[in-house]
Short mmCIF file of C-alpha atoms in Angstrom, two decimals:
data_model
loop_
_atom_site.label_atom_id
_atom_site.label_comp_id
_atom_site.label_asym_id
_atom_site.label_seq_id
_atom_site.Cartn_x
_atom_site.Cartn_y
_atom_site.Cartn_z
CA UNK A 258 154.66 283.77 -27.28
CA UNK A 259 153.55 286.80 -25.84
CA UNK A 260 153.57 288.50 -22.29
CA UNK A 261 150.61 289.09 -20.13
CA UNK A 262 149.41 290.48 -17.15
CA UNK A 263 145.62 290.41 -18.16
CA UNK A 264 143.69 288.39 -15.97
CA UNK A 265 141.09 287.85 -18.76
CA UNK A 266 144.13 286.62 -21.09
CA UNK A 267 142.28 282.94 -22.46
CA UNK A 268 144.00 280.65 -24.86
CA UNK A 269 142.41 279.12 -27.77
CA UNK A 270 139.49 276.28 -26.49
CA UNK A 271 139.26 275.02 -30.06
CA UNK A 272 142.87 274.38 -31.23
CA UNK A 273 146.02 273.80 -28.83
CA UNK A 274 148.39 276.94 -29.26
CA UNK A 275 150.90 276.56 -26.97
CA UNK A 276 153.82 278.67 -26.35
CA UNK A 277 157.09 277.86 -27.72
CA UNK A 278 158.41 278.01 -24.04
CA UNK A 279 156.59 275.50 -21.86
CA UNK A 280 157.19 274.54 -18.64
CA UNK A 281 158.39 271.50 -17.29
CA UNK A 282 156.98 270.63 -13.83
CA UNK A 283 159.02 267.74 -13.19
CA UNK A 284 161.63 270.13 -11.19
CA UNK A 285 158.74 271.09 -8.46
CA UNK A 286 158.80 267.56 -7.47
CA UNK A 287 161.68 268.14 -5.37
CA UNK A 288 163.46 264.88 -6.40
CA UNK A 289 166.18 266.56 -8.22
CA UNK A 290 167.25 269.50 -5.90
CA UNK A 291 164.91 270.59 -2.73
CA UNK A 292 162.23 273.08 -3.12
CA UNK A 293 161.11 275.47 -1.15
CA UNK A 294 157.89 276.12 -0.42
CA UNK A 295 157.46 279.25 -1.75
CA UNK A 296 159.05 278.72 -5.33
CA UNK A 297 156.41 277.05 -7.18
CA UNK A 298 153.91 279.83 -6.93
CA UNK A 299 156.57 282.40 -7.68
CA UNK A 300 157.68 280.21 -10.71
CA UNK A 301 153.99 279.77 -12.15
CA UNK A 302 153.29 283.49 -11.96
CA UNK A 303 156.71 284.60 -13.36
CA UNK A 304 155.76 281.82 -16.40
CA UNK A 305 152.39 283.03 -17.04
CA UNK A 306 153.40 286.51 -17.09
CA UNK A 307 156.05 285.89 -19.51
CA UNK A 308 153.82 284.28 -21.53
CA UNK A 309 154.46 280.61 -21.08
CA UNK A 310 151.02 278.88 -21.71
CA UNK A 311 151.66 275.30 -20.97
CA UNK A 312 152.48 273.32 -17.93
CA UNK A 313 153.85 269.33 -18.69
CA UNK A 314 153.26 267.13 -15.54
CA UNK A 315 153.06 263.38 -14.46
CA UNK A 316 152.09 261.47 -11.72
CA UNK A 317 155.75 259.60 -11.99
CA UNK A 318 156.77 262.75 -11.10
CA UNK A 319 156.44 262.97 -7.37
CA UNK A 320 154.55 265.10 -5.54
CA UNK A 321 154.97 267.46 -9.22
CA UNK A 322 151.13 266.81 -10.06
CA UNK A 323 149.83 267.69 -6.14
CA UNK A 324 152.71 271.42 -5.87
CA UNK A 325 151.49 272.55 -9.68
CA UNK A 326 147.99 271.89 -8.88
CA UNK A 327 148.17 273.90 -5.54
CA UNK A 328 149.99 276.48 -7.51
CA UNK A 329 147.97 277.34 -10.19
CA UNK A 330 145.01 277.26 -8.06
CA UNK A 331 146.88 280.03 -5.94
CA UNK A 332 147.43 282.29 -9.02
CA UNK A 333 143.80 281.59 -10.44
CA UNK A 334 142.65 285.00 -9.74
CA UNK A 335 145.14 286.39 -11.90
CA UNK A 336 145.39 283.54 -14.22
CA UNK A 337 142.09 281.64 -14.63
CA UNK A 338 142.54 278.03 -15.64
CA UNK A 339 141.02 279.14 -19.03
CA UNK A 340 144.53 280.86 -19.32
CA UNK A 341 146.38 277.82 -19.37
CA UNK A 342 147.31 274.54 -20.89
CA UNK A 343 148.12 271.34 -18.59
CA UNK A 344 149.40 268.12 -20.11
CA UNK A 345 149.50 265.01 -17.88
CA UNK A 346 150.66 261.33 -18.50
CA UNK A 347 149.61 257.87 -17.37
CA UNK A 348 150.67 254.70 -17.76
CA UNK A 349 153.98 254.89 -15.71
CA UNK A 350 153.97 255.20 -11.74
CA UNK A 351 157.59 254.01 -10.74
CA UNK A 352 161.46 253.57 -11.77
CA UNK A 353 160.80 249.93 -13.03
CA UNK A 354 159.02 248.16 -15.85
CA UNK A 355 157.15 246.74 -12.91
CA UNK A 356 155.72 250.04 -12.08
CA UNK A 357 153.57 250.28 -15.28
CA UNK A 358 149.71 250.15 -15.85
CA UNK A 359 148.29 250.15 -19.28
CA UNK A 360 144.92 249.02 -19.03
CA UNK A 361 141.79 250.93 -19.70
CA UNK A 362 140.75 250.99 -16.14
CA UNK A 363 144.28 252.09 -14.59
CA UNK A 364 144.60 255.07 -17.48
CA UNK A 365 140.76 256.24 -16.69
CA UNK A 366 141.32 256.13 -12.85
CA UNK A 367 145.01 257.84 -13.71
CA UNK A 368 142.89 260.64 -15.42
CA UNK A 369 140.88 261.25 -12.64
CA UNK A 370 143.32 261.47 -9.92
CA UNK A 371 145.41 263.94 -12.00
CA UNK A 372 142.49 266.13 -12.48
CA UNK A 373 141.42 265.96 -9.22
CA UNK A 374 145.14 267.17 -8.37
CA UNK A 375 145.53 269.53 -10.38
CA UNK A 376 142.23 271.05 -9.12
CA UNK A 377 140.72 271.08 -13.13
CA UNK A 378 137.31 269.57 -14.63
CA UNK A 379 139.46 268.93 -17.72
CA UNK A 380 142.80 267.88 -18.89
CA UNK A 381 144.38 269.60 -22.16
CA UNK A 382 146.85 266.99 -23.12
CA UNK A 383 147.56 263.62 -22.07
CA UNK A 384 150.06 261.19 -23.09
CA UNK A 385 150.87 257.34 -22.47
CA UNK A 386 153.75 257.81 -20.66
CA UNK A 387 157.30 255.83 -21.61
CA UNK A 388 155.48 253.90 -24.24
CA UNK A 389 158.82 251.87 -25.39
CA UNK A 390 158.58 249.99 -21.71
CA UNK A 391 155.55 247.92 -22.64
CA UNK A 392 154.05 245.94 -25.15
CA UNK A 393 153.37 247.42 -28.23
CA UNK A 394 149.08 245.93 -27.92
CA UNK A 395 149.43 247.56 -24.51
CA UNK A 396 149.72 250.81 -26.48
CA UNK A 397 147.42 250.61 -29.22
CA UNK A 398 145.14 247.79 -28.35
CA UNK A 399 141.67 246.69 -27.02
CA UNK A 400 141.40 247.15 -23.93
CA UNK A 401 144.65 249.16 -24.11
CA UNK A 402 145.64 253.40 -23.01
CA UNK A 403 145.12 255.13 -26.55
CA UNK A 404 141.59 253.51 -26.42
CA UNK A 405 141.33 254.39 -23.00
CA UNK A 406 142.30 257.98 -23.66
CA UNK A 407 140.46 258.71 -26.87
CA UNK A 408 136.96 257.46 -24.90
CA UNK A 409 137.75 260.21 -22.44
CA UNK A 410 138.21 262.89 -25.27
CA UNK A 411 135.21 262.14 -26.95
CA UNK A 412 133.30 262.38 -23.63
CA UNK A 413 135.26 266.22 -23.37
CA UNK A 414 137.30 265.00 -20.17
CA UNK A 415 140.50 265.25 -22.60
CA UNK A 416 141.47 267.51 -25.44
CA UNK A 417 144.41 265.91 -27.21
CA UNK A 418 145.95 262.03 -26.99
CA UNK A 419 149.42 261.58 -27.20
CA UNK A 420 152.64 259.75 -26.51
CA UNK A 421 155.98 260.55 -24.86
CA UNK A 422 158.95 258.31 -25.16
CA UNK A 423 162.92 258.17 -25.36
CA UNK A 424 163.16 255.91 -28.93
CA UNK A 425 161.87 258.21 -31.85
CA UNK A 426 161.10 254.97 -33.84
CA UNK A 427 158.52 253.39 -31.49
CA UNK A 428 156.62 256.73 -31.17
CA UNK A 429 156.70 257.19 -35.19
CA UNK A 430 155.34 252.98 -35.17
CA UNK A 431 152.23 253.54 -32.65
CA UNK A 432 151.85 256.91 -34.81
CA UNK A 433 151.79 255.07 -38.39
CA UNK A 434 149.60 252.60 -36.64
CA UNK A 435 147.04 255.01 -35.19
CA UNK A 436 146.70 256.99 -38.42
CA UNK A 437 146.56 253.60 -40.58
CA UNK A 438 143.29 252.81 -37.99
CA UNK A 439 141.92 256.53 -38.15
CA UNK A 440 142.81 257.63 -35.23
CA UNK A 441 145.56 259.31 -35.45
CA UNK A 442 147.24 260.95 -32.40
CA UNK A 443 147.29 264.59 -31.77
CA UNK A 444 150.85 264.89 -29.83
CA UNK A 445 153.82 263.36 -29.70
CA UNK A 446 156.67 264.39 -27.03
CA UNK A 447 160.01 263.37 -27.70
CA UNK A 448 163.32 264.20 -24.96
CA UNK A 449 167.15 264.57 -25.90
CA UNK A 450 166.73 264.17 -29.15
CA UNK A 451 167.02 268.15 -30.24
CA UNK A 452 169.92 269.13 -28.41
CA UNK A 453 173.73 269.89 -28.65
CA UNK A 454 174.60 266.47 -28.90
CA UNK A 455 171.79 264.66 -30.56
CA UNK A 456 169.07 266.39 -33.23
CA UNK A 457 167.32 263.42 -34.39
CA UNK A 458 164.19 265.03 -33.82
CA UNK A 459 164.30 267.30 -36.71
CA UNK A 460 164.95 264.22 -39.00
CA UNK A 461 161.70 262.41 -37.61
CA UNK A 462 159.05 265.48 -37.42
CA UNK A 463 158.12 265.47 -40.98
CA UNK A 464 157.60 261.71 -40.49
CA UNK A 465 155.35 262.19 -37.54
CA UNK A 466 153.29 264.95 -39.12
CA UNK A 467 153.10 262.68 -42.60
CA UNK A 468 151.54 260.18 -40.00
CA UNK A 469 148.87 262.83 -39.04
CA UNK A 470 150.43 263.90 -35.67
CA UNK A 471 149.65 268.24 -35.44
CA UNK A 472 151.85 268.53 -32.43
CA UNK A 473 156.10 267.47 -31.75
CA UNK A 474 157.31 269.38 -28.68
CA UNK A 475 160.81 268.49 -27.37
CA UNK A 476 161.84 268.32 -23.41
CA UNK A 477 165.03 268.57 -21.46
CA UNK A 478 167.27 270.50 -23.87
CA UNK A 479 169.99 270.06 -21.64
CA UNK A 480 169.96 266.17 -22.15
CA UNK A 481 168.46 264.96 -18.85
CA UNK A 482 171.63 267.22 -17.34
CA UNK A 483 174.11 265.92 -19.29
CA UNK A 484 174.79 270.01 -20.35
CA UNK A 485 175.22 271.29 -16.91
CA UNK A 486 178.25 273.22 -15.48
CA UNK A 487 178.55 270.98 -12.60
CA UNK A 488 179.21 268.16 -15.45
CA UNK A 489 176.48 265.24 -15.87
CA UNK A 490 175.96 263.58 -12.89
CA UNK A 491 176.76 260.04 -12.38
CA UNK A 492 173.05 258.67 -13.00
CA UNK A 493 173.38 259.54 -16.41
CA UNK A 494 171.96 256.72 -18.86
CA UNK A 495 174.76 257.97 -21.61
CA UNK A 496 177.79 255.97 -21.67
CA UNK A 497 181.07 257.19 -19.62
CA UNK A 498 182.78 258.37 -22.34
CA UNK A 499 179.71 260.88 -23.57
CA UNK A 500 179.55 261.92 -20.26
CA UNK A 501 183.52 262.96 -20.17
CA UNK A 502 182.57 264.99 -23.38
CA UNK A 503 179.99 266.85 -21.86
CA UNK A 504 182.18 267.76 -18.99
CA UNK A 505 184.93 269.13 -21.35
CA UNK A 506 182.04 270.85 -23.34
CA UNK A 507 181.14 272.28 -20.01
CA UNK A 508 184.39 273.33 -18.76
CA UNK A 509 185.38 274.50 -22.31
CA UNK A 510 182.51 277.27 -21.88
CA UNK A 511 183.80 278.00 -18.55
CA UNK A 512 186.65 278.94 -19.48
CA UNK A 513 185.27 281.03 -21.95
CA UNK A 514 182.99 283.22 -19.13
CA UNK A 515 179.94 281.31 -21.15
CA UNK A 516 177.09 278.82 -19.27
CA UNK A 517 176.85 275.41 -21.26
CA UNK A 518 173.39 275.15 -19.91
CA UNK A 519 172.45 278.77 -21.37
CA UNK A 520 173.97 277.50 -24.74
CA UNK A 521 172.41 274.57 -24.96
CA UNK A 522 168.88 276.17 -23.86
CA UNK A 523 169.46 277.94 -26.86
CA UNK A 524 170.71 275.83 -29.17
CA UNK A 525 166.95 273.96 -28.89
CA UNK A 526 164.88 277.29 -28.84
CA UNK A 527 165.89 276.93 -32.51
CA UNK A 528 163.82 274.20 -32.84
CA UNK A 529 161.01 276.21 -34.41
CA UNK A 530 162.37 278.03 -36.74
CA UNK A 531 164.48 275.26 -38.18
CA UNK A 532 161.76 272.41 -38.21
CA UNK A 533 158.63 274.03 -37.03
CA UNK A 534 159.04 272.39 -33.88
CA UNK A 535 155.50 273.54 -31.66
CA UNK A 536 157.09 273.71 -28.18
CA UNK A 537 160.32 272.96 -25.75
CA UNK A 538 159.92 272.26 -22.16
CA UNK A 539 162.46 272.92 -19.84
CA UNK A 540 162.79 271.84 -16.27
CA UNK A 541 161.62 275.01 -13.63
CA UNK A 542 161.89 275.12 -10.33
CA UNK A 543 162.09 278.53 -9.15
CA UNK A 544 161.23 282.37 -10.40
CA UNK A 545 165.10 282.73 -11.67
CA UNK A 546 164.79 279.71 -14.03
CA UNK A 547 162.07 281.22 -15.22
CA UNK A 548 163.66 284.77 -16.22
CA UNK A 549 166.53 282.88 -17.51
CA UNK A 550 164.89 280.30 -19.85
CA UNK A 551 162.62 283.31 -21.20
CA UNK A 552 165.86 285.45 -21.68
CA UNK A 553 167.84 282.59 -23.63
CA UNK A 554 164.44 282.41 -25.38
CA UNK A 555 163.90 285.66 -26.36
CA UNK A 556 167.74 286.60 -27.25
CA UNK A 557 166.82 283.74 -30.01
CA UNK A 558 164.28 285.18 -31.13
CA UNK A 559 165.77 288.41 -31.56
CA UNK A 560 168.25 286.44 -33.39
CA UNK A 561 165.91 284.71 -35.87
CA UNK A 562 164.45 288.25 -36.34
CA UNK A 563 167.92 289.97 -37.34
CA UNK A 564 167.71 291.76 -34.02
CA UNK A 565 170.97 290.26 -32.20
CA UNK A 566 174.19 288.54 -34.12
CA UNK A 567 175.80 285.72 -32.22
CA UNK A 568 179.30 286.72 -31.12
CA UNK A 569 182.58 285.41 -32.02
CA UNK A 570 183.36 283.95 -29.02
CA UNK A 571 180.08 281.81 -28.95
CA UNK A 572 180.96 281.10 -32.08
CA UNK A 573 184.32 279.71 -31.27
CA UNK A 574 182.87 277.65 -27.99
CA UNK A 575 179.98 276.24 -30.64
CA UNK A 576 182.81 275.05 -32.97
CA UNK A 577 184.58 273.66 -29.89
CA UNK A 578 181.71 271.50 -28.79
CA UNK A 579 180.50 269.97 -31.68
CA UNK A 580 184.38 269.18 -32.08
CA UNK A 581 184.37 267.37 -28.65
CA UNK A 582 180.97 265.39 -29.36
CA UNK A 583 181.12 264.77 -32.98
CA UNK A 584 181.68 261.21 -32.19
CA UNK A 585 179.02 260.91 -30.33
CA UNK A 586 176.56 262.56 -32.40
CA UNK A 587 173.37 261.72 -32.85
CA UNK A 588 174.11 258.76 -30.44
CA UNK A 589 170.82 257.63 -28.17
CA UNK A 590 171.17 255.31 -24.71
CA UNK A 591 169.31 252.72 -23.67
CA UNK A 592 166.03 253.16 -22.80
CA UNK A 593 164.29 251.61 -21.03
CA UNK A 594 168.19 250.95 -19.29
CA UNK A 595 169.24 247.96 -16.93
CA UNK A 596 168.07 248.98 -14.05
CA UNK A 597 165.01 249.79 -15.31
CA UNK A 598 164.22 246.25 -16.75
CA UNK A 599 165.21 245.03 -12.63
#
């Protein structure tokens, strides 16, 4: 990942080279905290100049599709959409299992409206969206999204079909499928599952690339906000007594004069060097969580690189927190949960 100002800066047309920073758009819907107006611009531009090359959007995301779309158009002259990656999703519109659309027709109308509002001719990525909250055939069968998805690449209105879901073992199924039918899928998008509490990812890449997938990016390194100083909040799909552990992890840093969130950030940065991991999004809603995710970024780097030593003290608060959630580890909620199912 590199940093540029150049506004003839163009990423690679013929093979997906994202950044190992990407950047999730989900927070510039506004559900989670309100945004103002002027923060989505001044969060794209910050990204692109720091050499984040991906955006990852939905249309379950709010208004997230409509505010990126208007901001990258406002940055074009400096940032040309040839500068850029977008990945999109379809399949899911709502909170329920009621609120999902699988069919051909939905997926290719989905496609459409994203591109149309995220003011682009072309979409880099897309992924069925949730995949665990419908029926496998919905997935993988006539009539079904990947066939959907991979007519749209070979007419060039798509570049690379994937998947995004919570369980890693329905993802690695519709993978083994897809590459047991020749057509295997190009992405795969796991959450929470490379973070301070659970690192099941690194266990299932190899298995996803044996089963022909070239790309395994990770989102929401700070476990859906379960790593947060406020403590998780009470939404949280983990059970109450994970929850209490991530508090004390959180209050343990405090008390240290460290972030948990800044610790955790980094603690899934690693991701690439320790299991060639392509990419982790994180959650940006402003310029400052910009300059902050790139700073946690880079200070692993240098750290990879022999540049920086971790300290003693983060250390000590490291040894501390996998204390407090070693019996949790490697533990994954419900998903789709309750509520969902309603």
């Amino acid at each position: 990942m590199t940093t540029t100002t150049s506004s003839q800066q163009t990423v690679d047309q013929t093979e997906f080279k994202p950044s190992e920073l990407g950047f999730g758009a989900g927070a510039l819907s506004g559900t989670y905290d309100k945004i103002e107006s002027h923060w989505p611009v001044e969060a794209c531009r910050e990204a692109l100049r720091g050499g984040i090359n991906v955006f990852d959007t939905s249309p379950y995301y709010g208004l997230s599709e409509f505010v990126l779309g208007d901001a990258l158009e406002t940055v074009r002259d400096e940032f040309p959409r040839s500068s850029y990656y977008i990945q999109t999703k379809v399949g899911r519109y709502g909170f329920t299992t009621k609120d999902f659309d699988y069919s051909a027709e939905r997926v290719t109308n989905s496609v459409k409206e994203s591109m149309r509002r995220l003011h682009t001719d072309y979409l880099d990525l897309v992924l069925c969206h949730d995949v665990e909250f419908v029926n496998f055939e919905d997935v993988v069968g006539p009539g079904g999204a990947l066939e959907a998805l991979f007519k749209l690449k070979e007419q060039g209105k798509i570049k690379y079909v994937g998947c995004s879901a919570y369980p890693l073992s329905i993802m690695l199924k519709i993978a083994e499928h897809q590459q047991a039918k020749g057509q295997p899928l190009d992405v795969i998008l796991s959450y929470c599952h490379y973070t301070l509490q659970n690192t099941k990812l690194a266990e299932y890449t190899p298995k996803f690339r044996a089963a022909g997938v070239k790309y395994v990016a990770n989102a929401s390194p700070l476990g859906m906000a379960l790593f947060r100083d406020a403590g998780p909040p009470e939404w949280h799909p983990a059970h109450a007594e994970l929850r209490q552990a991530a508090k004390e992890c959180a209050e343990y840093a405090r008390e240290q004069g460290l972030n948990i969130s800044e610790l955790a950030s980094m603690f899934s940065f690693t991701g690439r060097d320790t299991f060639q991991l392509n990419t982790t999004y994180i959650g940006l809603e402003n310029k400052e969580d910009v300059q902050k995710a790139l700073k946690a970024w880079k200070r692993v780097k240098a750290r990879e690189q022999n540049l920086e030593k971790t300290t003693d003290l983060e250390t000590k608060v490291l040894d501390k927190i996998r204390e407090l959630l070693a019996p949790y580890k490697d533990y994954s909620w419900q998903s789709p949960t309750a509520k969902e199912l309603a």
